[in-house]
């Protein structure tokens, strides 16, 4: 039958695994599945995790108090590696944040319906990751009480910030990024908070959710402007997310240091950020969907698609590694050449090869559909990628710096116990915030998921 | 809200395509002959001719490779919106044989000794290293030498031939072979992933080889991405133009609507921004670090002869099209969008000319009638090769499983 | 539905998207304007079914974006190229390529904030109360049900016809909605809490503003000591460590001062500018063109920042200090002044080497030969008075008038003391107000004091003011501001005579 037309649902069976929402999937079930988490006592694992995270956060607090009261000398930063772990951790965390914006804004513009299962969650991750990231430049300035000098506000020295410095661009980029992410996240939350408000049994819950739901009733004239504003914010967040990691890369690339100064840095950093961020989403989503009973909303298909993005961006990062190496030779600049040989075979070769094997080699397993759909494999690979991407920033920062132009100042960088405490502690901060979010806010965008179900689309002509 | 079932039958624009291809061929022959005549009369041993030829070649090459990327990305992402215009991208991609023929004239500057004493050769300066940079260029000779250069060129063409043939054949086969399990779509999707890796590497190195090495001292790791941005911009504009033209002639009437133009327009806007982003990153990092071996390239482009051209680029290739296509109404109006598509195809040439020509002569802008003849001529050949395919094949991939979804899709 | 109670409107419930889409089209066609559909998620096609017009929100976004971009550009230009210009990493003061990232970020920030807030304002949100919230079934509007409400405010509203219309559309339930008498505003306690929180937020801002625009006579509180108090000795500090109680150690017996790897005593004139306590009158080396060029270069690098390129004392540092009205700022000398030109070369050399008044010594920064080169150049620079500025600079520089020649020697001495005793730091001679009032026209003018009395500024008053500045405080000034360097009675007399000579 030449004219046999097949429905798009059947077609999806051929080209893609089916349905974004599994189980019963009617509107009430979606509401119930998501709201239940915020309305009932969490599972025991949550309490254990939260206590643990809180403990690690406490350690971060102690480390920071010690740091500020003593000075940045408590870190391993020293000549020639004056930019040590703080910048590594900063870039790492900012990078993690990028996936959230990518999922919520870029995939929205590309009409990727599957984003609805994971976008709330990853946007929350973005915000908490940016908080963790912002911590490091703030505490590394030494005199944190005059941190307001980085903003263009009149100060007692009658001086203005130096706008030709990429570090200042960072201030603007990261704070804009945080603001816009927060607006975007909160805007998405409003209709869902209204749902929680309308379901709430106690007065206090009704009041709290009610205040933050802003009186949302779901009127269509409001939905109309809401959707347009959502689209506009997505369109604004997309170039923003590109700019943020580009600006972070400028911190390095505007210098003349071999290994830092290369023109591919901006897109390369952006690709790396998305790569690491998606890995973190998988790392978080795998336990969360099991723990909170969200398997029907964050399905294997979501995870598989994310794994594909991980593989693709992993290869973009690999492309950048290759281009850097080629140009280091092609440029004929012997310092550039030396830096790259030193990276691969010098004292930090171990870090370099950890980076390559985690970032370029380990995601290759996702060529196999079986691996893309296997929970244990994807969990392990996502952890590998997280580690690999941390090491990428370590390799860029430390291997480029530790071999100065002056061989007499060559040195080997070693972190101190405080370096470790701040890095691990930042995870405590991240998970504390994240677990609080899981407990009190809808982890999945209820209204948006509903919009992706067949129930949201009319069937008759009008 | 169901749109009526689409009619799955070939849309043949045989007569129109035959006419267009004839026009393309005659423009091509005429342009090339005129340029040749002008080139011979210029008395610099055809040096200007070959440099301008390289620009024109790059113009066609970015369109072809843009088409390849367009097709690959639609398959790899399983895109639905683009099905009705994908065949146009496939036609553009499938002009690789023309590209091969067009590359043959490069053998002359690669092997001749004409002009070596006066200008150090007719085209790529590394063929005959000379002057103050000879030592540095010699360092690169393991990569930049004639046999390896030709070898790489053959390799790129081979890869592109394989990719374009495969996707063209499968797509055409799917039109007639209505297997309900759509093995072709499934297969194309599978192959698109490795293909896009091959595409990325070959495109980058082709850009290094043919364009970046026009200044053998200079290097920029982002250069491949820069050329890629131009490819994507050019192909989306070209598809808009073709599609509007076909609709004017009564084809694809029910198949391409405001929603599709909106999407194409969004990509034009997005890649206008992306181009600016890449161009800015490249410029700003080099300007900021101010390392001699890198800044030379930009120094050559802010001489009195080229300064105006460089500054104009910011306006013509970014500011003007950005505000031009920003509005939703423009993107959904096919006449307006066609205007901007034509505009982008013109400024794309300005960009390529700016990349190549200052490396020939930093102190004199040779832009003239011959440059126009060459780019219009080679573009004419491209149109010929493009349209010739439409004389035999449907301009719609009517066997694609997602055709129905594509016609019915709506933007936010 | 009794008429005694105010009615908000009529509410109809639907179960599926299809139902509400067709119902919305019917209500639209009936000509209602004040009505809305309520859905748990955005429903595509509902805008068309209701006849909702495209929002103008994107225009706000565009305007905000353009505002952000221009502000970003202006801010960076003004702050880095106009108000506080300085050089860094060899970049122009106004570096457009380096300004793009911040311009871009501000464009996005302004657009996003405007989009967000404008959207809520256009939607009339946040709102504390909606009459619909009182309807029990309406809670499902954010769950799984769809509603249409036609409001009584609609000009063509008629309860009976609205209800029958909704019935026709296939509503599963229809209900009249009351408009309770409660005001739409939040409860009093909530408003009070907001007000208290708002006021609380203003307090720190007010404290900052107050601190910024008022003068304190107490030293600031060192919440964080920074490096204000360091355990180190400065030049004239006492130290219990040594017998003589001095922190700075004098030259030890048996040691010899060295300069440039040479013993100073080899050629004391060359190294110190003095031989046996007498200043050299001539530069101890041949003054060649090379030496002058060298001196000019060193002058531009080391001296011009304060003394100005033309030596008139009008350098960048000075201008900025004036614009900031820095209290106690001692201006760099105008090197064209007669008393400086008349100094022996050795004295000028010593001033450069060891510093004078608040000018630090440059011995450590400039080599001996270069210091002599500067002295040589200084002579050439001072010579421009005669040679004509035009010749040297191409255009007339802003050289201050070297001052009138005073016939009275006492006034002439006072004029010199005016500079050397640093009166010049706070009092101008041209009527401009620096830290304190100008000397021009001071003598003979009426002074108004903080205690309400007045007096004519005569010689007695001037004498008293110099000896005891805080005896009478002129209105608008703070006590304790004026610092007097130690001067003799003769010097005071000369100063008073000088000030009296400026009578208008």
mmCIF file of C-alpha atoms in Angstrom, chain A residues 1-6 8 11-12 14-16 107-112 162 164-166 169 228 231 239 242-243 246 249-250 253-256 261-267 270 305 308 311 315 319 323-324 326-327 329-333 367 458-462, chain B residues 1 5 8 80-81 136 139-140 142-144 178 180-182 185-186 189 193-194 197 200-201 204-205 208 212-213 216 218-222 224-225 263 266-267 274 277-278 280-282 284-286 288-291 293-294 328 401-402 404-405 409-412:
data_model
loop_
_atom_site.group_PDB
_atom_site.id
_atom_site.type_symbol
_atom_site.label_atom_id
_atom_site.label_comp_id
_atom_site.label_asym_id
_atom_site.label_seq_id
_atom_site.Cartn_x
_atom_site.Cartn_y
_atom_site.Cartn_z
ATOM 1 C CA UNK A 1 0.000 0.000 0.000
ATOM 2 C CA UNK A 2 1.878 2.996 -1.254
ATOM 3 C CA UNK A 3 -0.361 5.419 0.546
ATOM 4 C CA UNK A 4 -0.362 3.747 3.895
ATOM 5 C CA UNK A 5 0.125 6.650 6.266
ATOM 6 C CA UNK A 6 1.347 5.838 9.720
ATOM 7 C CA UNK A 8 3.345 9.944 14.375
ATOM 8 C CA UNK A 11 6.598 6.482 13.794
ATOM 9 C CA UNK A 12 8.185 7.416 17.057
ATOM 10 C CA UNK A 14 10.582 3.299 14.798
ATOM 11 C CA UNK A 15 12.736 6.339 15.205
ATOM 12 C CA UNK A 16 12.662 6.928 18.925
ATOM 13 C CA UNK A 107 16.062 22.903 24.147
ATOM 14 C CA UNK A 108 12.895 24.960 24.558
ATOM 15 C CA UNK A 109 13.799 27.011 21.497
ATOM 16 C CA UNK A 110 14.471 23.781 19.622
ATOM 17 C CA UNK A 111 11.057 22.488 20.717
ATOM 18 C CA UNK A 112 12.539 19.420 22.403
ATOM 19 C CA UNK A 162 38.687 48.463 35.540
ATOM 20 C CA UNK A 164 39.333 46.274 30.503
ATOM 21 C CA UNK A 165 39.869 43.321 32.831
ATOM 22 C CA UNK A 166 38.256 39.985 31.913
ATOM 23 C CA UNK A 169 33.548 40.845 32.856
ATOM 24 C CA UNK A 228 5.556 34.992 25.447
ATOM 25 C CA UNK A 231 9.942 32.470 25.120
ATOM 26 C CA UNK A 239 23.130 33.810 24.094
ATOM 27 C CA UNK A 242 27.093 31.091 25.638
ATOM 28 C CA UNK A 243 28.529 34.342 26.867
ATOM 29 C CA UNK A 246 33.027 32.441 26.981
ATOM 30 C CA UNK A 249 37.402 31.436 29.063
ATOM 31 C CA UNK A 250 38.503 35.039 28.412
ATOM 32 C CA UNK A 253 42.611 33.352 26.812
ATOM 33 C CA UNK A 254 43.237 37.100 26.863
ATOM 34 C CA UNK A 255 46.573 36.416 28.533
ATOM 35 C CA UNK A 256 49.740 35.615 26.654
ATOM 36 C CA UNK A 261 45.940 31.977 24.897
ATOM 37 C CA UNK A 262 44.148 30.321 22.027
ATOM 38 C CA UNK A 263 41.171 31.532 20.051
ATOM 39 C CA UNK A 264 39.055 28.396 20.319
ATOM 40 C CA UNK A 265 38.691 28.814 24.061
ATOM 41 C CA UNK A 266 35.234 30.457 24.095
ATOM 42 C CA UNK A 267 33.263 27.798 22.183
ATOM 43 C CA UNK A 270 30.942 26.397 26.376
ATOM 44 C CA UNK A 305 18.721 11.508 25.204
ATOM 45 C CA UNK A 308 23.498 11.348 23.593
ATOM 46 C CA UNK A 311 28.517 11.921 23.912
ATOM 47 C CA UNK A 315 33.391 14.898 21.161
ATOM 48 C CA UNK A 319 37.789 18.353 18.881
ATOM 49 C CA UNK A 323 42.861 21.589 17.534
ATOM 50 C CA UNK A 324 44.890 22.972 20.417
ATOM 51 C CA UNK A 326 47.672 20.773 16.211
ATOM 52 C CA UNK A 327 47.948 24.558 16.456
ATOM 53 C CA UNK A 329 52.780 22.676 16.601
ATOM 54 C CA UNK A 330 51.528 24.555 13.551
ATOM 55 C CA UNK A 331 52.033 27.972 15.170
ATOM 56 C CA UNK A 332 55.767 27.360 15.334
ATOM 57 C CA UNK A 333 55.783 28.969 18.774
ATOM 58 C CA UNK A 367 27.618 4.610 20.877
ATOM 59 C CA UNK A 458 -7.311 19.500 20.972
ATOM 60 C CA UNK A 459 -8.452 17.066 18.359
ATOM 61 C CA UNK A 460 -11.392 18.740 16.705
ATOM 62 C CA UNK A 461 -11.189 21.618 14.298
ATOM 63 C CA UNK A 462 -12.573 24.842 15.662
ATOM 64 C CA UNK B 1 -6.432 21.131 14.977
ATOM 65 C CA UNK B 5 -3.443 14.459 5.356
ATOM 66 C CA UNK B 8 2.586 11.908 -0.813
ATOM 67 C CA UNK B 80 10.530 17.219 11.898
ATOM 68 C CA UNK B 81 10.196 20.867 10.952
ATOM 69 C CA UNK B 136 58.696 29.845 10.175
ATOM 70 C CA UNK B 139 58.857 24.770 10.153
ATOM 71 C CA UNK B 140 55.359 24.051 8.890
ATOM 72 C CA UNK B 142 55.768 18.826 7.024
ATOM 73 C CA UNK B 143 52.153 19.924 6.824
ATOM 74 C CA UNK B 144 52.193 22.667 4.218
ATOM 75 C CA UNK B 178 7.466 2.755 1.091
ATOM 76 C CA UNK B 180 6.503 1.006 6.709
ATOM 77 C CA UNK B 181 9.493 0.392 8.961
ATOM 78 C CA UNK B 182 11.351 3.221 7.187
ATOM 79 C CA UNK B 185 15.452 6.992 7.818
ATOM 80 C CA UNK B 186 16.696 4.667 10.535
ATOM 81 C CA UNK B 189 20.051 8.546 11.394
ATOM 82 C CA UNK B 193 26.548 10.590 13.798
ATOM 83 C CA UNK B 194 29.905 9.333 12.477
ATOM 84 C CA UNK B 197 32.466 13.831 13.017
ATOM 85 C CA UNK B 200 33.709 18.557 11.368
ATOM 86 C CA UNK B 201 37.290 17.422 10.947
ATOM 87 C CA UNK B 204 38.111 22.457 9.743
ATOM 88 C CA UNK B 205 41.205 21.214 8.003
ATOM 89 C CA UNK B 208 42.976 25.670 7.452
ATOM 90 C CA UNK B 212 43.970 30.056 6.703
ATOM 91 C CA UNK B 213 47.187 29.083 4.920
ATOM 92 C CA UNK B 216 51.027 30.859 6.438
ATOM 93 C CA UNK B 218 49.031 33.191 11.064
ATOM 94 C CA UNK B 219 47.056 30.605 13.005
ATOM 95 C CA UNK B 220 43.816 30.547 14.946
ATOM 96 C CA UNK B 221 42.284 27.494 16.544
ATOM 97 C CA UNK B 222 38.784 28.864 16.090
ATOM 98 C CA UNK B 224 37.362 26.187 11.383
ATOM 99 C CA UNK B 225 34.387 27.195 13.497
ATOM 100 C CA UNK B 263 12.226 28.350 11.657
ATOM 101 C CA UNK B 266 15.418 31.781 13.337
ATOM 102 C CA UNK B 267 18.453 29.854 12.171
ATOM 103 C CA UNK B 274 26.891 32.943 16.206
ATOM 104 C CA UNK B 277 30.267 35.656 18.473
ATOM 105 C CA UNK B 278 32.998 33.620 16.806
ATOM 106 C CA UNK B 280 34.424 38.689 18.053
ATOM 107 C CA UNK B 281 36.082 35.933 20.086
ATOM 108 C CA UNK B 282 38.786 35.536 17.479
ATOM 109 C CA UNK B 284 39.156 40.233 20.744
ATOM 110 C CA UNK B 285 41.495 37.526 22.013
ATOM 111 C CA UNK B 286 44.124 38.386 19.441
ATOM 112 C CA UNK B 288 43.905 41.732 23.719
ATOM 113 C CA UNK B 289 46.934 39.465 23.933
ATOM 114 C CA UNK B 290 48.674 41.427 21.187
ATOM 115 C CA UNK B 291 51.199 38.747 20.250
ATOM 116 C CA UNK B 293 52.618 36.478 15.114
ATOM 117 C CA UNK B 294 48.850 36.665 15.562
ATOM 118 C CA UNK B 328 8.931 37.595 14.287
ATOM 119 C CA UNK B 401 8.023 9.476 7.532
ATOM 120 C CA UNK B 402 7.863 12.841 9.276
ATOM 121 C CA UNK B 404 2.918 14.911 8.001
ATOM 122 C CA UNK B 405 4.375 16.236 11.251
ATOM 123 C CA UNK B 409 4.045 21.803 13.016
ATOM 124 C CA UNK B 410 3.554 25.179 14.653
ATOM 125 C CA UNK B 411 5.912 27.552 16.400
ATOM 126 C CA UNK B 412 5.397 28.838 19.897
#
